[in-house]
Amino acid sequence: IDEFARGVHDGTVRPPTAERFEKLLVIGIGGSVLGPQFVADALGGPDDLLEPWYLDNTDPDGIDRTLTNLGDVLDRTLVTVISKSGSTPETRNGMLEAEAAYRARGLDFGAHAVAITGDGSRLDAYAREAGFLTTFPMWDWVGGRTSEMSAVGLVPAALQGIDVAALLEGAAAMDRATRVHSAHRNPAAMMALAWYHAGDGVGARDMVVLPYKDRLQLFSRYLQQLVMESLGKERDLEGNVVHQGIAVYGNKGSTDQHAYVQQLRDGVANFFVTFVHVLRDREGAGVEVDPGVTSGDYLHGFLLGTREALYENGRASMTLTVEDVSPGTVGKLIALYERAVGLYASQIRINAYHQPGVEAGKKAAAELLDLQASVVDVLRERGERGATVDEVTALVDAPDRIESVFHVLEHLSRTGRGTV
């Protein structure tokens, strides 16, 4: 990773029609992009060696917006396609859309692309056929939501210019701290026990994450997947139905004080708060906005004031205090929550490292696409005779799916394909 990133930065690895790469387009979904986005936003800035952009959904309008914004610099944009299996529909669609955009501009997509995927996967084979610049491996035992410290997170971060060695050193330091066998000296164990206590061991309260730092505003979004996909399980390790999980939401302080903190203090007591306090408020001297008071003083006051206001009303919270938002600190935060999730899962006896609910959603989506193909076949066969929704449903032999047939027809009519 280091060698490839250095080559990109010094122009040794360059696009065919330009001096060097300037932009980075990351194509992925879920854990393949939430971690990279969080790290990029937390640690990036005007000195980024490659400016990151993302295709993280299969929304055509969103894809068009991103590719249009990159249009004039597409010849200088390096693409990283991230998919362990290579068959994830959202990532595959994003790659094919990007490839079409490059082709429309007379550019060789492969000469601008890198794959991060499992060895021997469909994406791995495609990358070799299409002449990608290189591929980086993903281990099949690493799930997307715990992959930020693998090539999934390190390749985009290194290309952006982030110090990935420091990121790893921070995570390694947290590994050492969370292998201590005394719960009171193990931060991940303390956090997992606090979650257990706050939610009565059954996820009875939501986790509200309030980092008082703009650079950490994507932290709660990253934690939503890590915590909810890991802990939201129907069955425990013995196969008993338990319906476990902890819901996560949040944004940043003090923005949230003007949004939902009112409910946190006075409304339904179905949550606990995690404040993230960053000691260093800025690089350089502060600006006084009142005599002897800086913007950072206000931010600190809002954090402490909100904690006290919640405490006075019997609302539980914990506070994580960190020195700064640096690669080492971000590495520690990611590792801390990964370990806490694993320990909490052990307490409630569920498997934190599979996602049967996600797979069920993918299967249902595939069945809908099969249904759409059948609907289109029926309409073609009927021709000018046409058919009502009821008739189409009968002809595709799906009597219990009339609502799905209606929505398929509605979608086809709005996307201008055929007479629907």
Coordinates of C-alpha atoms in Angstrom, one line a residue:
I1 CA 0.0 0.0 0.0
D2 CA 2.8 2.4 1.0
E3 CA 4.7 1.7 -2.2
F4 CA 1.7 2.2 -4.5
A5 CA 0.6 5.4 -2.7
R6 CA 4.1 6.8 -3.0
G7 CA 4.1 6.0 -6.7
V8 CA 0.7 7.8 -7.2
H9 CA 1.9 10.8 -5.2
D10 CA 5.2 11.2 -7.0
G11 CA 3.8 10.6 -10.5
T12 CA 5.5 7.2 -11.0
V13 CA 2.0 5.7 -11.2
R14 CA 0.1 8.1 -13.5
P15 CA -2.9 8.2 -15.7
P16 CA -2.3 7.7 -19.5
T17 CA -3.2 11.3 -20.5
A18 CA -2.1 13.4 -17.6
E19 CA 0.9 14.1 -15.4
R20 CA -0.6 12.7 -12.2
F21 CA -3.7 11.7 -10.4
E22 CA -5.5 14.5 -8.5
K23 CA -8.8 13.0 -7.3
L24 CA -9.8 9.7 -5.7
L25 CA -13.2 8.0 -6.4
V26 CA -14.0 5.3 -3.9
I27 CA -16.7 2.9 -5.0
G28 CA -18.2 0.7 -2.3
I29 CA -21.2 0.1 0.0
G30 CA -21.6 -0.4 3.8
G31 CA -18.4 -1.3 5.5
S32 CA -16.4 -0.8 2.3
V33 CA -17.1 2.9 2.4
L34 CA -18.4 4.0 5.8
G35 CA -15.0 3.5 7.5
P36 CA -13.1 5.2 4.7
Q37 CA -15.5 8.2 4.7
F38 CA -15.3 8.6 8.4
V39 CA -11.5 8.5 8.4
A40 CA -11.3 10.8 5.3
D41 CA -13.6 13.4 6.9
A42 CA -11.9 13.3 10.3
L43 CA -8.3 13.5 9.0
G44 CA -8.5 15.2 5.6
G45 CA -8.1 18.8 4.7
P46 CA -6.8 21.2 2.1
D47 CA -3.4 19.5 2.0
D48 CA -4.9 16.2 0.8
L49 CA -2.7 14.6 -1.9
L50 CA -5.8 13.2 -3.6
E51 CA -9.3 14.7 -2.9
P52 CA -11.7 11.8 -2.1
W53 CA -15.2 11.4 -3.7
Y54 CA -17.6 8.5 -3.3
L55 CA -20.1 6.3 -5.1
D56 CA -21.8 4.6 -2.1
N57 CA -25.2 3.8 -3.4
T58 CA -27.0 2.6 -6.5
D59 CA -29.0 5.8 -6.9
P60 CA -28.7 6.9 -10.5
D61 CA -29.1 10.6 -9.6
G62 CA -26.4 10.4 -6.9
I63 CA -24.1 8.6 -9.3
D64 CA -24.7 11.3 -12.0
R65 CA -24.0 14.1 -9.6
T66 CA -20.7 12.7 -8.5
L67 CA -19.5 11.8 -12.0
T68 CA -20.6 15.2 -13.3
N69 CA -18.7 17.0 -10.6
L70 CA -15.6 14.9 -11.6
G71 CA -16.3 15.3 -15.4
D72 CA -13.5 17.8 -16.2
V73 CA -10.9 15.9 -14.1
L74 CA -12.0 12.3 -14.8
D75 CA -8.8 11.7 -16.7
R76 CA -6.9 12.6 -13.5
T77 CA -9.2 10.6 -11.1
L78 CA -8.0 7.3 -9.6
V79 CA -10.9 4.8 -8.8
T80 CA -10.8 2.3 -6.0
V81 CA -13.5 -0.4 -6.3
I82 CA -14.0 -2.2 -2.9
S83 CA -15.9 -5.4 -2.7
K84 CA -14.9 -8.7 -1.0
S85 CA -16.9 -10.9 -3.2
G86 CA -17.1 -8.7 -6.3
S87 CA -20.8 -9.5 -6.6
T88 CA -22.3 -6.8 -4.3
P89 CA -24.9 -5.2 -6.6
E90 CA -24.4 -1.6 -5.4
T91 CA -20.6 -1.7 -5.8
R92 CA -20.8 -3.5 -9.2
N93 CA -23.4 -1.0 -10.5
G94 CA -21.2 1.9 -9.4
M95 CA -18.2 0.5 -11.1
L96 CA -20.1 -0.1 -14.3
E97 CA -21.5 3.4 -14.3
A98 CA -18.0 4.8 -13.7
E99 CA -16.6 2.7 -16.4
A100 CA -19.3 4.0 -18.8
A101 CA -18.4 7.6 -17.9
Y102 CA -14.7 7.0 -18.6
R103 CA -15.5 5.3 -21.9
A104 CA -17.8 8.2 -23.0
R105 CA -14.8 10.5 -22.6
G106 CA -12.5 8.2 -24.5
L107 CA -10.6 7.0 -21.4
D108 CA -9.4 3.6 -20.5
F109 CA -11.1 2.8 -17.2
G110 CA -8.7 0.0 -16.2
A111 CA -5.7 2.4 -16.5
H112 CA -7.4 4.5 -13.8
A113 CA -8.7 1.8 -11.5
V114 CA -7.6 -0.3 -8.5
A115 CA -9.5 -3.2 -6.9
I116 CA -9.7 -4.2 -3.3
T117 CA -11.3 -7.6 -3.2
G118 CA -10.9 -11.2 -2.2
D119 CA -8.3 -13.3 -4.0
G120 CA -10.0 -15.1 -6.9
S121 CA -13.3 -13.2 -6.6
R122 CA -15.4 -12.0 -9.5
L123 CA -14.0 -8.5 -9.1
D124 CA -10.4 -9.9 -8.9
A125 CA -10.9 -11.7 -12.2
Y126 CA -12.6 -8.6 -13.8
A127 CA -9.7 -6.3 -12.6
R128 CA -7.2 -8.6 -14.4
E129 CA -9.2 -8.8 -17.6
A130 CA -9.8 -5.0 -17.7
G131 CA -6.1 -4.2 -17.0
F132 CA -6.6 -2.5 -13.6
L133 CA -3.4 -0.8 -12.2
T134 CA -3.3 -3.3 -9.3
T135 CA -5.4 -5.2 -6.8
F136 CA -5.1 -5.4 -3.0
P137 CA -6.4 -8.5 -1.1
M138 CA -9.2 -8.8 1.4
W139 CA -9.3 -11.8 3.8
D140 CA -12.6 -13.7 3.7
W141 CA -12.8 -13.7 7.5
V142 CA -12.8 -9.9 7.8
G143 CA -16.3 -8.4 7.6
G144 CA -16.9 -5.0 6.0
R145 CA -17.7 -3.3 9.3
T146 CA -14.4 -4.4 10.9
S147 CA -12.3 -3.8 7.8
E148 CA -11.1 -0.2 8.3
M149 CA -7.6 -1.4 9.4
S150 CA -7.3 -3.7 6.4
A151 CA -6.6 -2.7 2.8
V152 CA -10.3 -1.5 2.7
G153 CA -9.5 1.5 4.8
L154 CA -5.8 1.8 4.4
V155 CA -5.6 2.1 0.6
P156 CA -8.0 5.1 0.3
A157 CA -6.4 6.7 3.4
A158 CA -2.9 6.3 2.1
L159 CA -3.9 7.7 -1.3
Q160 CA -5.5 10.7 0.3
G161 CA -2.2 11.3 2.1
I162 CA -3.2 10.2 5.7
D163 CA -0.6 8.7 7.9
V164 CA -1.8 5.1 7.9
A165 CA 1.2 4.0 10.0
A166 CA 0.0 6.2 12.8
L167 CA -3.6 5.0 12.3
L168 CA -2.4 1.4 12.8
E169 CA -0.2 2.4 15.8
G170 CA -3.2 3.9 17.5
A171 CA -5.3 0.8 16.9
A172 CA -2.4 -1.4 18.1
A173 CA -2.2 0.7 21.3
M174 CA -5.9 0.1 21.9
D175 CA -5.5 -3.6 21.3
R176 CA -2.9 -3.7 24.1
A177 CA -5.2 -1.8 26.4
T178 CA -8.2 -4.0 25.6
R179 CA -6.4 -7.2 26.2
V180 CA -6.0 -6.4 29.9
H181 CA -7.9 -9.0 32.0
S182 CA -9.1 -6.6 34.6
A183 CA -12.4 -5.1 33.5
H184 CA -11.8 -1.8 35.5
R185 CA -8.5 -1.3 33.6
N186 CA -9.9 -2.4 30.2
P187 CA -11.7 0.5 28.3
A188 CA -13.6 -1.8 25.9
A189 CA -14.8 -4.0 28.8
M190 CA -15.9 -0.9 30.8
M191 CA -17.8 0.4 27.7
A192 CA -19.4 -3.0 27.0
L193 CA -20.5 -3.3 30.7
A194 CA -21.9 0.3 30.6
W195 CA -23.9 -0.6 27.5
Y196 CA -25.2 -3.8 29.2
H197 CA -26.2 -1.8 32.3
A198 CA -27.8 1.0 30.4
G199 CA -29.9 -1.3 28.2
D200 CA -30.7 -3.9 30.9
G201 CA -28.8 -6.5 28.7
V202 CA -31.5 -6.4 26.1
G203 CA -30.8 -3.2 24.2
A204 CA -33.6 -1.4 26.0
R205 CA -32.1 2.1 25.4
D206 CA -30.6 3.7 22.3
M207 CA -27.0 4.8 22.0
V208 CA -26.7 8.5 21.2
V209 CA -23.2 9.5 20.1
L210 CA -22.4 13.2 20.5
P211 CA -18.8 14.1 19.5
Y212 CA -18.1 17.8 20.2
K213 CA -15.9 18.2 17.1
D214 CA -16.9 18.7 13.5
R215 CA -14.2 16.3 12.3
L216 CA -16.0 13.5 14.1
Q217 CA -19.5 14.2 12.7
L218 CA -19.5 10.9 10.7
F219 CA -18.5 8.9 13.7
S220 CA -22.1 8.0 14.7
R221 CA -22.8 7.0 11.1
Y222 CA -19.9 4.7 11.1
L223 CA -20.9 3.3 14.5
Q224 CA -24.4 2.7 13.3
Q225 CA -23.2 -0.1 11.1
L226 CA -20.5 -1.4 13.4
V227 CA -22.9 -1.7 16.4
M228 CA -26.3 -2.4 14.8
E229 CA -25.2 -4.9 12.2
S230 CA -23.0 -6.7 14.8
L231 CA -25.5 -6.7 17.7
G232 CA -28.9 -6.7 15.9
K233 CA -29.6 -10.4 15.9
E234 CA -32.7 -12.5 16.2
R235 CA -31.1 -15.6 17.8
D236 CA -28.4 -16.2 20.4
L237 CA -25.6 -18.8 20.1
E238 CA -27.9 -21.6 21.2
G239 CA -30.6 -20.7 18.6
N240 CA -33.0 -19.1 21.0
V241 CA -35.0 -16.1 19.8
V242 CA -33.8 -13.1 21.7
H243 CA -34.1 -10.1 19.3
Q244 CA -31.0 -8.3 20.5
G245 CA -29.5 -5.0 19.4
I246 CA -28.7 -1.4 20.3
A247 CA -29.9 1.4 18.0
V248 CA -27.4 4.2 17.4
Y249 CA -27.9 7.7 16.2
G250 CA -26.1 11.1 16.6
N251 CA -24.5 13.9 14.7
K252 CA -22.3 16.4 16.6
G253 CA -22.3 18.9 19.4
S254 CA -23.4 21.6 19.7
T255 CA -25.5 21.2 16.6
D256 CA -27.6 18.6 18.3
Q257 CA -28.4 20.9 21.2
H258 CA -30.6 22.8 18.6
A259 CA -32.1 19.5 17.4
Y260 CA -33.0 16.6 19.6
V261 CA -31.3 17.3 22.9
Q262 CA -34.6 18.9 24.0
Q263 CA -36.2 15.4 23.8
L264 CA -33.1 13.8 25.4
R265 CA -33.5 15.9 28.5
D266 CA -37.3 16.2 28.8
G267 CA -38.8 13.4 26.6
V268 CA -38.8 9.6 26.6
A269 CA -35.9 8.2 28.6
N270 CA -35.1 5.5 26.1
F271 CA -31.4 6.2 25.5
F272 CA -28.0 6.8 26.9
V273 CA -25.5 9.3 25.6
T274 CA -21.8 9.0 24.8
F275 CA -20.1 12.4 24.7
V276 CA -16.7 12.6 22.9
H277 CA -14.6 15.4 24.3
V278 CA -11.6 16.6 22.3
L279 CA -9.1 18.5 24.4
R280 CA -7.4 20.4 21.6
D281 CA -9.9 22.8 20.1
R282 CA -7.8 24.1 17.1
E283 CA -4.3 24.6 15.8
G284 CA -2.9 28.0 16.7
A285 CA -4.3 30.8 18.9
G286 CA -8.0 31.2 19.5
V287 CA -10.1 34.2 18.6
E288 CA -12.0 36.0 21.4
V289 CA -15.7 36.2 20.6
D290 CA -16.4 37.7 24.1
P291 CA -13.8 39.2 26.5
G292 CA -11.6 36.4 27.5
V293 CA -13.8 33.8 25.8
T294 CA -13.2 31.9 22.6
S295 CA -15.4 29.8 20.3
G296 CA -13.7 26.7 21.8
D297 CA -14.6 27.9 25.3
Y298 CA -18.3 28.0 24.2
L299 CA -18.1 24.5 22.7
H300 CA -16.5 23.1 25.9
G301 CA -19.2 24.9 28.0
F302 CA -22.0 23.5 25.9
L303 CA -20.6 20.0 26.3
L304 CA -20.3 20.3 30.1
G305 CA -23.7 22.1 30.4
T306 CA -25.5 19.5 28.3
R307 CA -24.0 16.7 30.4
E308 CA -25.1 18.4 33.6
A309 CA -28.6 19.1 32.2
L310 CA -29.1 15.5 31.3
Y311 CA -27.7 14.2 34.6
E312 CA -30.1 16.5 36.6
N313 CA -33.0 14.8 34.9
G314 CA -31.7 11.3 35.5
R315 CA -30.4 10.7 32.0
A316 CA -27.3 8.4 31.8
S317 CA -24.2 9.3 29.8
M318 CA -20.5 8.4 29.5
T319 CA -17.7 10.6 28.2
L320 CA -14.7 9.7 26.1
T321 CA -11.9 12.2 26.3
V322 CA -9.2 12.3 23.7
E323 CA -6.3 14.7 23.1
D324 CA -7.0 15.5 19.5
V325 CA -8.3 14.2 16.2
S326 CA -5.2 12.7 14.8
P327 CA -4.5 9.4 12.9
G328 CA -3.4 7.8 16.2
T329 CA -6.6 8.9 18.1
V330 CA -8.9 7.8 15.2
G331 CA -7.2 4.4 15.2
K332 CA -7.8 4.1 18.9
L333 CA -11.4 5.1 18.6
I334 CA -12.1 2.6 15.9
A335 CA -10.3 -0.3 17.7
L336 CA -12.0 0.6 21.0
Y337 CA -15.5 0.3 19.6
E338 CA -14.7 -2.9 17.6
R339 CA -13.5 -4.6 20.8
A340 CA -16.4 -3.2 22.9
V341 CA -18.8 -4.7 20.3
G342 CA -17.1 -8.1 20.5
L343 CA -17.1 -8.1 24.4
Y344 CA -20.8 -7.0 24.6
A345 CA -21.8 -9.7 22.1
S346 CA -20.0 -12.2 24.4
Q347 CA -22.1 -11.0 27.4
I348 CA -25.4 -11.4 25.6
R349 CA -24.3 -14.6 23.8
I350 CA -24.8 -13.6 20.1
N351 CA -22.6 -13.8 17.1
A352 CA -21.3 -10.3 16.3
Y353 CA -19.7 -11.3 13.0
H354 CA -22.5 -12.5 10.7
Q355 CA -25.4 -10.6 9.2
P356 CA -28.3 -12.9 8.2
G357 CA -30.7 -10.0 8.0
V358 CA -28.6 -8.2 5.4
E359 CA -28.4 -11.4 3.3
A360 CA -32.2 -11.7 3.6
G361 CA -32.6 -8.2 2.2
K362 CA -30.3 -9.0 -0.7
K363 CA -32.2 -12.2 -1.5
A364 CA -35.5 -10.3 -1.5
A365 CA -34.1 -7.6 -3.8
A366 CA -32.9 -10.3 -6.3
E367 CA -36.4 -11.9 -6.2
L368 CA -38.0 -8.5 -7.0
L369 CA -35.7 -8.1 -10.0
D370 CA -36.8 -11.6 -11.2
L371 CA -40.4 -10.5 -10.8
Q372 CA -39.7 -7.3 -12.8
A373 CA -38.3 -9.4 -15.7
S374 CA -41.4 -11.6 -15.6
V375 CA -43.7 -8.5 -15.7
V376 CA -41.8 -7.1 -18.7
D377 CA -42.1 -10.4 -20.5
V378 CA -45.9 -10.4 -19.9
L379 CA -46.3 -6.9 -21.2
R380 CA -44.3 -7.7 -24.3
E381 CA -46.5 -10.7 -24.9
R382 CA -49.7 -8.8 -24.4
G383 CA -48.6 -6.0 -26.8
E384 CA -51.4 -3.5 -27.6
R385 CA -53.9 -5.5 -25.7
G386 CA -52.4 -4.3 -22.5
A387 CA -53.3 -5.6 -19.0
T388 CA -54.4 -4.3 -15.6
V389 CA -52.3 -4.8 -12.5
D390 CA -54.6 -7.6 -11.5
E391 CA -54.1 -9.3 -14.8
V392 CA -50.3 -8.9 -14.8
T393 CA -50.2 -10.4 -11.3
A394 CA -52.2 -13.4 -12.5
L395 CA -50.1 -13.9 -15.6
V396 CA -46.8 -13.9 -13.6
D397 CA -48.4 -16.4 -11.2
A398 CA -47.8 -14.2 -8.1
P399 CA -51.2 -13.9 -6.4
D400 CA -49.7 -12.8 -3.1
R401 CA -47.5 -10.1 -4.6
I402 CA -49.9 -7.7 -6.2
E403 CA -48.5 -4.8 -4.3
S404 CA -45.0 -5.6 -5.5
V405 CA -46.3 -5.9 -9.1
F406 CA -47.9 -2.5 -8.8
H407 CA -44.7 -0.9 -7.6
V408 CA -42.7 -2.6 -10.4
L409 CA -45.1 -1.2 -13.0
E410 CA -45.0 2.2 -11.3
H411 CA -41.2 2.2 -11.5
L412 CA -41.1 1.1 -15.1
S413 CA -43.6 3.8 -16.1
R414 CA -41.5 6.5 -14.4
T415 CA -38.2 5.4 -16.0
G416 CA -39.5 5.5 -19.5
R417 CA -38.9 1.9 -20.5
G418 CA -41.8 0.5 -22.5
T419 CA -45.5 1.4 -22.5
V420 CA -46.5 1.0 -18.9

